[in-house]
Coordinates of N, CA, C and O in Angstrom, one line a residue:
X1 N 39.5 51.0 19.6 CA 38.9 52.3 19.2 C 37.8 52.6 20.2 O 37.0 51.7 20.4
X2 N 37.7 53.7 20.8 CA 36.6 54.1 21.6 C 35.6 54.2 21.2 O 35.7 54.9 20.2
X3 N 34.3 53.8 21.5 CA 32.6 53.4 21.3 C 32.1 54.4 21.9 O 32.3 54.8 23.0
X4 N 31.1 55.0 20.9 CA 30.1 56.6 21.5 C 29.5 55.5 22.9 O 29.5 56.1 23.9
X5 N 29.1 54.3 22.9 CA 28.3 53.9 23.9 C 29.4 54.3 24.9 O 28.9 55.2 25.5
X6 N 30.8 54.1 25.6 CA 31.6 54.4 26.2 C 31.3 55.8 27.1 O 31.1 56.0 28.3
X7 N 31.3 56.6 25.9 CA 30.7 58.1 26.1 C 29.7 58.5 26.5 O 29.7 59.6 27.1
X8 N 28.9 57.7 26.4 CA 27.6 57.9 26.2 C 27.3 57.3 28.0 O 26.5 58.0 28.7
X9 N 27.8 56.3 28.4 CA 27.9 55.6 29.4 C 28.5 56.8 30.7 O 27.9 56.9 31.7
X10 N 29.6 57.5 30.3 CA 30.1 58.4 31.1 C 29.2 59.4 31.1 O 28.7 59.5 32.2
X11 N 28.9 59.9 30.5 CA 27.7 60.5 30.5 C 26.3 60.9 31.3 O 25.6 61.8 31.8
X12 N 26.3 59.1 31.1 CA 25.1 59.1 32.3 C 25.5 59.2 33.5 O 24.6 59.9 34.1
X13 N 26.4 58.9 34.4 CA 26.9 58.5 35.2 C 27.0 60.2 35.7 O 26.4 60.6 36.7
X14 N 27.5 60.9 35.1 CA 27.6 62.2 35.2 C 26.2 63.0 35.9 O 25.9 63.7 36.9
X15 N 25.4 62.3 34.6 CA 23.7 62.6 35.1 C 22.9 62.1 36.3 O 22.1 62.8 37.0
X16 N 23.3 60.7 36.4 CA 22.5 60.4 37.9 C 23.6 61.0 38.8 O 22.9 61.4 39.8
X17 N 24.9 61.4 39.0 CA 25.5 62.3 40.2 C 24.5 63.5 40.1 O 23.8 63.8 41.0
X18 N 24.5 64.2 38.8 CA 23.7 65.5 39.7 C 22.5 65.4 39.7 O 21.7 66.3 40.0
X19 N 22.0 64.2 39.1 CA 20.4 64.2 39.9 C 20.1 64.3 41.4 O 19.3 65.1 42.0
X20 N 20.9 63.3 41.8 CA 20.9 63.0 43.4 C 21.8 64.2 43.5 O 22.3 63.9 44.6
X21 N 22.2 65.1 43.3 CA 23.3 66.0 44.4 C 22.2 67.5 44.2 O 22.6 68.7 44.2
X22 N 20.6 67.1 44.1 CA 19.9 68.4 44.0 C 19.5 68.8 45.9 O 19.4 67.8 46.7
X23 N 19.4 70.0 46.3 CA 19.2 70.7 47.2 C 18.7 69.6 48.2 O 19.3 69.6 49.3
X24 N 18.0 68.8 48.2 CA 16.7 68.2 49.0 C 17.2 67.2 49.7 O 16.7 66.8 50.8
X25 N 18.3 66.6 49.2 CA 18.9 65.5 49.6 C 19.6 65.4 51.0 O 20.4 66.2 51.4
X26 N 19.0 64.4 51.6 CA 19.8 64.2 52.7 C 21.5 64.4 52.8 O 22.2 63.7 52.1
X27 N 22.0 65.3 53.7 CA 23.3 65.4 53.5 C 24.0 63.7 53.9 O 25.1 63.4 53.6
X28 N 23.3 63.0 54.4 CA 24.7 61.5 54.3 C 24.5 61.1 53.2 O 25.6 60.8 52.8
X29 N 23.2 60.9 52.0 CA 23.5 60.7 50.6 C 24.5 61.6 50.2 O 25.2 61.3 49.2
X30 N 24.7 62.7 50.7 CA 25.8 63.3 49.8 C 27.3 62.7 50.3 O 28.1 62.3 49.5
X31 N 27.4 62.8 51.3 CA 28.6 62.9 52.1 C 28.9 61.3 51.5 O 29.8 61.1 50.7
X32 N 28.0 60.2 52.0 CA 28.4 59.1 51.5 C 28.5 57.8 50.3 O 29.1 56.8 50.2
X33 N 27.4 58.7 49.4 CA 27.4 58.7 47.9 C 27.8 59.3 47.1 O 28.6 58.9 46.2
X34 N 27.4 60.6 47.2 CA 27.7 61.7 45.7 C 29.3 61.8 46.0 O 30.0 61.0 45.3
X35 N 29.7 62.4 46.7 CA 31.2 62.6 46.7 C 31.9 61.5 46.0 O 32.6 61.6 45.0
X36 N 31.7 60.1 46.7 CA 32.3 59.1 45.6 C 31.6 58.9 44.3 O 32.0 59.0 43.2
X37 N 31.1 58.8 44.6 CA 30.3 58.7 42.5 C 31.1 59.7 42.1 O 31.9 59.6 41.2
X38 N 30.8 60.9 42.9 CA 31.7 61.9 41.5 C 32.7 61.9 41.2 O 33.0 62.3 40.1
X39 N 34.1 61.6 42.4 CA 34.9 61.3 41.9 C 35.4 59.7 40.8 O 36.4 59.4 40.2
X40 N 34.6 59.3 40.9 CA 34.4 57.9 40.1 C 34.2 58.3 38.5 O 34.7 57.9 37.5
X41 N 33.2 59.1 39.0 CA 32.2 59.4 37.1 C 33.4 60.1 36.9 O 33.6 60.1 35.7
X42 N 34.9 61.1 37.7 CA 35.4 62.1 36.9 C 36.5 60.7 36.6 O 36.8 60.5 35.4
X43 N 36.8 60.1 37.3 CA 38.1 59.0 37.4 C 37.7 58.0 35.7 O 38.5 57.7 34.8
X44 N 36.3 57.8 35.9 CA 36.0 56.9 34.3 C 36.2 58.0 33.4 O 36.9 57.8 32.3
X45 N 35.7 59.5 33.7 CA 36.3 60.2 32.5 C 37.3 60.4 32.3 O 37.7 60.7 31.2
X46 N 38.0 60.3 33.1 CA 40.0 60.3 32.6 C 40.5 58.9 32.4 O 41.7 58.8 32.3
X47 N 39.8 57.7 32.3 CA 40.1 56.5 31.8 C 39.5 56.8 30.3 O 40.2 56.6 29.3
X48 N 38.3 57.0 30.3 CA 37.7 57.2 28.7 C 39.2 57.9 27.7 O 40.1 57.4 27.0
X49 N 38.9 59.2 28.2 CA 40.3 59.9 27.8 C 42.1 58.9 27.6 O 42.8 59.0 26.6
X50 N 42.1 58.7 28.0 CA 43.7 58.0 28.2 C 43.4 56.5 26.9 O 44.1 56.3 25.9
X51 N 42.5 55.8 27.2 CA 42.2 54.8 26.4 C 42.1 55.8 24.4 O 42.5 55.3 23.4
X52 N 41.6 56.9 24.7 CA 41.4 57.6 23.3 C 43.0 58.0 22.8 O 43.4 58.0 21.7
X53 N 43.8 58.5 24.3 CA 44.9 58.8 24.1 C 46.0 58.0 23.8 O 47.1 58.3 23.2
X54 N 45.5 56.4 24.3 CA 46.1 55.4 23.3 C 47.1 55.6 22.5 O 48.3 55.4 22.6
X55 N 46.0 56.1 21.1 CA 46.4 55.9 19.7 C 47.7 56.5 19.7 O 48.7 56.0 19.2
X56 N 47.3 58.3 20.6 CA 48.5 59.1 19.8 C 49.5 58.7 20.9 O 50.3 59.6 20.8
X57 N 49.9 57.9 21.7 CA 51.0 57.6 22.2 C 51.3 56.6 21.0 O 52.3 57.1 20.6
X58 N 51.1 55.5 20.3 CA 51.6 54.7 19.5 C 52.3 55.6 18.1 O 53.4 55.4 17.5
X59 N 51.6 56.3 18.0 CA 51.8 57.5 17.3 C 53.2 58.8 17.5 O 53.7 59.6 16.7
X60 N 53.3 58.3 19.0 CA 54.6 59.4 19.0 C 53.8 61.0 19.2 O 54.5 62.0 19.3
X61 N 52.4 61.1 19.3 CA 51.7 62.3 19.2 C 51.2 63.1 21.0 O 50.9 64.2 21.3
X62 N 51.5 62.0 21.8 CA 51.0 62.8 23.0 C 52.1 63.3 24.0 O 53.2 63.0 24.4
X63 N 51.0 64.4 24.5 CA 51.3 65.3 25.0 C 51.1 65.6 26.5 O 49.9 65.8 26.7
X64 N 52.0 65.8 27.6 CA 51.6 66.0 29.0 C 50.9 67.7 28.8 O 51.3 68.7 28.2
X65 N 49.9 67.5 29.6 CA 49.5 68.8 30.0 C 49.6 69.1 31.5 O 48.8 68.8 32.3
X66 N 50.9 70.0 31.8 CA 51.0 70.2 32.7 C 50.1 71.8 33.3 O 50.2 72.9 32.8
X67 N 49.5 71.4 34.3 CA 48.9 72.4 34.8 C 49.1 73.0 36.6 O 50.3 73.5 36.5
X68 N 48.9 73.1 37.4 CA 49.3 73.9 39.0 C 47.7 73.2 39.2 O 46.7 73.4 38.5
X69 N 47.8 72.6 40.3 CA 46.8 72.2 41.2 C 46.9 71.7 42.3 O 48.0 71.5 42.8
X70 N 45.9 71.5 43.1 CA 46.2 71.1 45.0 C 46.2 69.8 45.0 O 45.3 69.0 45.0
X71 N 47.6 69.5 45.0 CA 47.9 67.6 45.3 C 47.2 67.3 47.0 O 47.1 66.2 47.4
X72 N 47.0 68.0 47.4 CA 46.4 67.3 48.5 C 44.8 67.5 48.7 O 44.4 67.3 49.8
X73 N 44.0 67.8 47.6 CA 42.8 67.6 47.3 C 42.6 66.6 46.6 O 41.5 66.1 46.7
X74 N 43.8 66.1 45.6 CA 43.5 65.0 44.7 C 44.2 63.9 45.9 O 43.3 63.4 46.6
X75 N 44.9 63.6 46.2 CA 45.7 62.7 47.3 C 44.2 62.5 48.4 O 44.4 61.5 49.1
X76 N 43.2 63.1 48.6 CA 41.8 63.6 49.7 C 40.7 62.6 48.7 O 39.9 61.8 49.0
X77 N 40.8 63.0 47.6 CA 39.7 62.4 46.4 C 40.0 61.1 46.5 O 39.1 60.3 46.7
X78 N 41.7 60.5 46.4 CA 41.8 58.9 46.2 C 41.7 58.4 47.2 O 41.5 57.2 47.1
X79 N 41.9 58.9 48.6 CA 41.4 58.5 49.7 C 39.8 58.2 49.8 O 39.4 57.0 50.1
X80 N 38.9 59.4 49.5 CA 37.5 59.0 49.5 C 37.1 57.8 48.5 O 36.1 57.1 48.5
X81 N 38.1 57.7 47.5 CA 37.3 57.0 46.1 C 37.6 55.8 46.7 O 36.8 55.0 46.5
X82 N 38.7 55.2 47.6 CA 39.2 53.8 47.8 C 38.7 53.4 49.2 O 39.3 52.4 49.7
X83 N 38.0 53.8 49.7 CA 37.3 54.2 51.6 C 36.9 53.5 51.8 O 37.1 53.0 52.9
X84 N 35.9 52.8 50.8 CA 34.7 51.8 50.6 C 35.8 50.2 50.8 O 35.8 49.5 51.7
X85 N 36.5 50.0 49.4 CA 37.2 48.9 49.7 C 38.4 48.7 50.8 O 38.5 47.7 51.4
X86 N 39.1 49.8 50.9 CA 40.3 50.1 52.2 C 39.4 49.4 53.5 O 39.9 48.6 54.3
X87 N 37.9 49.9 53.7 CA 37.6 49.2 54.9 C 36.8 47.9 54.9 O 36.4 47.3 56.0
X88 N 36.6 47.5 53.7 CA 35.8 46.2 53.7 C 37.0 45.2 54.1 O 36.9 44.3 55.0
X89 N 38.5 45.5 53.3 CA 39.4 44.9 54.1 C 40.0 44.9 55.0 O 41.1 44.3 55.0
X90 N 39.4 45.6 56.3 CA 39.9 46.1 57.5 C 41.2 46.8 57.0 O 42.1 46.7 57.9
X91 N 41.6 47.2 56.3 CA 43.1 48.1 56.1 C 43.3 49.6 56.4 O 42.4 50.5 56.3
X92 N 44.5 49.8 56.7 CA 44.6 51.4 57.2 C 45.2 52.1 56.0 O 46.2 51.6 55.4
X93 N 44.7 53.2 55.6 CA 45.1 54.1 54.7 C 45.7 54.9 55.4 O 45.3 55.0 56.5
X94 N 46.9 55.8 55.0 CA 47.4 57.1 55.5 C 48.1 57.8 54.3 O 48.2 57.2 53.2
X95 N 48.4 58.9 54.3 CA 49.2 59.9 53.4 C 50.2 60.2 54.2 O 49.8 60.2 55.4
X96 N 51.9 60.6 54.0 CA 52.5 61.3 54.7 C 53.0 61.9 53.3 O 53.7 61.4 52.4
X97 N 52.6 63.0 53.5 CA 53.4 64.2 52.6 C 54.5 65.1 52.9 O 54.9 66.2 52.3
X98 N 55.2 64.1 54.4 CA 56.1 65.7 55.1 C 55.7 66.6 55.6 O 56.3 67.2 56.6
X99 N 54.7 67.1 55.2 CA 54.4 68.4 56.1 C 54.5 69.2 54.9 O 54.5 70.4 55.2
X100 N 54.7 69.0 53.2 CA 55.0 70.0 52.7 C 53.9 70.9 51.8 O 52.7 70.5 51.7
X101 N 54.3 71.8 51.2 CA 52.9 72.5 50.9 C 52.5 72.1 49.4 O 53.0 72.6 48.4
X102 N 51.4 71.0 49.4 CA 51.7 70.9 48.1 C 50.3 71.2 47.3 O 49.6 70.3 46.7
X103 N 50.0 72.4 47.5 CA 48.7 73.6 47.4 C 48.8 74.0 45.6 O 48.0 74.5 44.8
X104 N 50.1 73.6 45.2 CA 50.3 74.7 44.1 C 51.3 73.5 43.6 O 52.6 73.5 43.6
X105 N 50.6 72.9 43.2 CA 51.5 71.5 42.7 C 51.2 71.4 41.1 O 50.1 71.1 40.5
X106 N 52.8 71.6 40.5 CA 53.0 71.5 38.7 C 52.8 70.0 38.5 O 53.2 69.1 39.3
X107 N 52.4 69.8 37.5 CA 52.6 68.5 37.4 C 51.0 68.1 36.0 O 50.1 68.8 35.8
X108 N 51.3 66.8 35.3 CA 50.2 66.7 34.2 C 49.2 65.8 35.9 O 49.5 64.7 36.5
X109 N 48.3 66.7 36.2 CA 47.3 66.0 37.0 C 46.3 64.7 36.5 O 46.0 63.8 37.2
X110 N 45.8 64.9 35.3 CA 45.4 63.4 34.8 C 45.6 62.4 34.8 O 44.8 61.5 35.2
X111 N 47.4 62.0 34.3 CA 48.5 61.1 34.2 C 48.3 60.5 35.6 O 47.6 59.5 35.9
X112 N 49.2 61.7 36.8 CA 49.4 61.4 38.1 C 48.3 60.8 38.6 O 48.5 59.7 39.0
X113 N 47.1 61.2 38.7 CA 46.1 60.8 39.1 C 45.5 59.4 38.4 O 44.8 58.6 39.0
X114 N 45.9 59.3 37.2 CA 46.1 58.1 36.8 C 46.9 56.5 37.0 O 46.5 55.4 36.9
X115 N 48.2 57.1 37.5 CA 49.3 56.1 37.8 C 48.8 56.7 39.7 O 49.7 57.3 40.2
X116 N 48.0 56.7 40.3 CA 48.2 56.5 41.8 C 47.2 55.6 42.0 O 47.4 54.7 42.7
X117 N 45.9 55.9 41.1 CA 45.1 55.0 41.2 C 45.6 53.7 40.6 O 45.1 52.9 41.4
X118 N 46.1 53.2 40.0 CA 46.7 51.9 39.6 C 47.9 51.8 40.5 O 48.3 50.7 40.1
X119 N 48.4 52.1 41.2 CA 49.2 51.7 41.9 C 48.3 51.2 43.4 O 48.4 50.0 43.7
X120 N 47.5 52.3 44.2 CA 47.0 52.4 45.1 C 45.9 50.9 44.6 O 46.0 49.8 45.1
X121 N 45.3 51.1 43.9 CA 44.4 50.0 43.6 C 45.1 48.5 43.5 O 44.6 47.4 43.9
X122 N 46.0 48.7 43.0 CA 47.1 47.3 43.4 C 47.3 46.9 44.3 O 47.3 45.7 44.4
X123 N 47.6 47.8 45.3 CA 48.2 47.6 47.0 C 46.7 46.7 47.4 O 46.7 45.6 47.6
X124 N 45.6 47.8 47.3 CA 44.4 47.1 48.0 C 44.3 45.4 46.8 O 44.3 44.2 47.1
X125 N 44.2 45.7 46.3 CA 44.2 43.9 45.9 C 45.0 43.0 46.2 O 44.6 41.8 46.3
X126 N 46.2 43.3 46.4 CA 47.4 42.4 47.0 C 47.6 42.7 48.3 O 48.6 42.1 48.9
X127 N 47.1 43.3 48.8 CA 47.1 43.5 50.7 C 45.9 42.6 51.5 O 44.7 42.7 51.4
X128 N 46.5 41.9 52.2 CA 45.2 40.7 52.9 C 45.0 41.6 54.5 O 44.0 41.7 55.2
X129 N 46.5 42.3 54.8 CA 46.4 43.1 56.5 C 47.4 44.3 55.9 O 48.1 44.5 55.0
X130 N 47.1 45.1 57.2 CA 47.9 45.6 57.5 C 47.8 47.2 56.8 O 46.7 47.8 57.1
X131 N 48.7 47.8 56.0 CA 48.2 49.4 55.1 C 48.8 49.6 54.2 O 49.7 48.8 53.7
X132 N 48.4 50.7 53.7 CA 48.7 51.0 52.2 C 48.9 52.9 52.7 O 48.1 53.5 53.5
X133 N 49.9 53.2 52.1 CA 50.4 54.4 52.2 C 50.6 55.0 51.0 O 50.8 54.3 50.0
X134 N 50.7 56.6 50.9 CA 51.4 57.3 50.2 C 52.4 58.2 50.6 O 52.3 59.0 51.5
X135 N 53.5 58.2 49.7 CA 54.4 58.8 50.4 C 55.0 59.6 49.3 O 55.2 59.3 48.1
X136 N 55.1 61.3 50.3 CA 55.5 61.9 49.1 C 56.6 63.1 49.9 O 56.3 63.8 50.8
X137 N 57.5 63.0 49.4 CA 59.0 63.9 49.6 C 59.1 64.7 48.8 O 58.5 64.8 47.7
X138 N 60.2 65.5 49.4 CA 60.7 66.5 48.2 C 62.4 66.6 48.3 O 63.0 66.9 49.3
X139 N 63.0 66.3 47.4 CA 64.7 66.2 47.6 C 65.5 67.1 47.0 O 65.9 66.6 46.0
X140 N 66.1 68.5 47.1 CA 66.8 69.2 46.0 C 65.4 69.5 44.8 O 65.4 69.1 43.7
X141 N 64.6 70.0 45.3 CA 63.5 70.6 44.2 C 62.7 69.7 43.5 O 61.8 70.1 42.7
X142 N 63.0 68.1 43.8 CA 62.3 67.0 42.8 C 61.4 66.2 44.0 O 62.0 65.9 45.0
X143 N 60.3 66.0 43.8 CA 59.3 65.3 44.2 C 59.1 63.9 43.8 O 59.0 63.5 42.7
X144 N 59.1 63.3 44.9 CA 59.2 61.8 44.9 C 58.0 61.2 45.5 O 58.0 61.5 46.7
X145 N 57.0 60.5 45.0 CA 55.3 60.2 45.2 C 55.6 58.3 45.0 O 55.9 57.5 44.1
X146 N 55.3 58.3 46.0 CA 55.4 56.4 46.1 C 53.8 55.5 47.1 O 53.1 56.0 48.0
X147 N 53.7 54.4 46.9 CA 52.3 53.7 47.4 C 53.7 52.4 47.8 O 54.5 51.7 47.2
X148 N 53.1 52.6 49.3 CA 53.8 51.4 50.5 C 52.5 50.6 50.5 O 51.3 50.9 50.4
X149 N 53.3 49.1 50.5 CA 52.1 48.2 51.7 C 52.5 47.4 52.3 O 53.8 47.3 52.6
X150 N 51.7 46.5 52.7 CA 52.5 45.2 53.6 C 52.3 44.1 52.7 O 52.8 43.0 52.8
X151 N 51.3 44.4 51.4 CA 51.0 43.5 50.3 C 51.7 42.4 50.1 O 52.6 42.4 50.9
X152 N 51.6 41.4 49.3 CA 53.0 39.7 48.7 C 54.3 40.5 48.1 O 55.4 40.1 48.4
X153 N 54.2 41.7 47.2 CA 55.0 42.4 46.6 C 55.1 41.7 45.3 O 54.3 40.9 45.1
X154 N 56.2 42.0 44.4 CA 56.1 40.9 43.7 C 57.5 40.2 43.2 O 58.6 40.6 43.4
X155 N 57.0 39.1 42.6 CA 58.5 37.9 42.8 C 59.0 38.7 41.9 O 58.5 39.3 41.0
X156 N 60.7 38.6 42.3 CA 61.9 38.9 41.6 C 61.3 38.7 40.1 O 61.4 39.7 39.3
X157 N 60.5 37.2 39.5 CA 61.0 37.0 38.2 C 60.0 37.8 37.3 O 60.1 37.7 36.0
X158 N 59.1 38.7 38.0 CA 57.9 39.4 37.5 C 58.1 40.7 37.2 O 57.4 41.4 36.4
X159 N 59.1 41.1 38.1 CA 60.0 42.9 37.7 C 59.9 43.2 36.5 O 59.4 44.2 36.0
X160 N 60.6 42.0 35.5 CA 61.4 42.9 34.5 C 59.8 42.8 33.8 O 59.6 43.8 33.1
X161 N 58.7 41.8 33.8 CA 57.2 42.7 32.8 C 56.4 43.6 33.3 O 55.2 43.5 33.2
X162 N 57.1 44.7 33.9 CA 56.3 45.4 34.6 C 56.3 46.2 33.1 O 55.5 45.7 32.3
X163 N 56.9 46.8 32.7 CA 57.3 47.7 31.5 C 57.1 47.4 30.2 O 57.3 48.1 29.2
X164 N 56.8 46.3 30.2 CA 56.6 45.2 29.1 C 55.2 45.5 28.4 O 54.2 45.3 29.0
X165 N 55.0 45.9 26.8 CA 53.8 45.8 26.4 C 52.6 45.1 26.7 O 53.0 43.9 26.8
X166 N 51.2 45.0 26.8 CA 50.7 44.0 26.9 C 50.4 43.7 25.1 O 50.4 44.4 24.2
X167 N 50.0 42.3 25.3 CA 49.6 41.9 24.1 C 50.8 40.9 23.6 O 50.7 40.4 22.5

């Protein structure tokens, strides 16, 4: 069950970003702090959320909300949020989107933005060299969004608990 301290934690987090994002501030604090903190403080707030959303998936009660947004603003965000560890490991990030326009992109953006970060964040923990990619197509009207690496991958006998409840 989710804890007001939880809340209350996102919260703050929320508060010291726009403390520091007031007029006065050196633009490389902004450029090289605030921008990630805020995408961080928004990223904990859609973990807070999903952890609440829990229940009503056990429940049979939840619901995608699909809304139109610029996937290559949020694809720009997971880039900035992962920058910091992508280069402590010397690794190369890239996006290849095709070239397509994906300005006005349907889709439940929380979720998605949820499953890239857990994937992308995987790659960087199981990648020792080399990169981590996103790859995103379009085939007959359907959109296909995938995270490359040169990572261990994982052994054949570990596939089948990818799907597998935890607990």
């Amino acid at each position: 069950e989710m804890c007001i301290r939880d809340r209350v934690s996102t919260q703050s987090t929320w508060a010291i970003r726009e403390a520091l994002a007031q007029p006065d501030q050196p633009k490389s604090i902004s450029d090289n702090l605030l921008r990630p903190a805020y995408h961080s403080a928004n990223l904990l707030n859609h973990l807070v959320n999903d952890i609440i959303d829990f229940s009503r998936i056990k429940k049979f009660r939840f619901q995608l909300n699909i809304t139109e947004f610029d996937f290559h603003q949020l694809l720009s965000e997971l880039e900035q949020l992962f920058s910091l560890q992508i280069a402590k490991k010397l690794l190369r990030f890239s996006i290849d989107d095709s070239g397509l326009d994906l300005s006005c992109f349907k889709n439940d953006q929380q979720r998605l933005t949820q499953v890239l970060i857990n994937l992308v964040s995987n790659a960087i923990k199981f990648t020792q060299q080399g990169e981590i990619k996103i790859i995103v197509t379009k085939n007959q009207g359907l959109y296909r969004i995938g995270v490359k690496d040169t990572g261990i991958g994982i052994r054949e006998g570990d596939k089948e608990k990818l799907f597998k409840e935890f607990g």
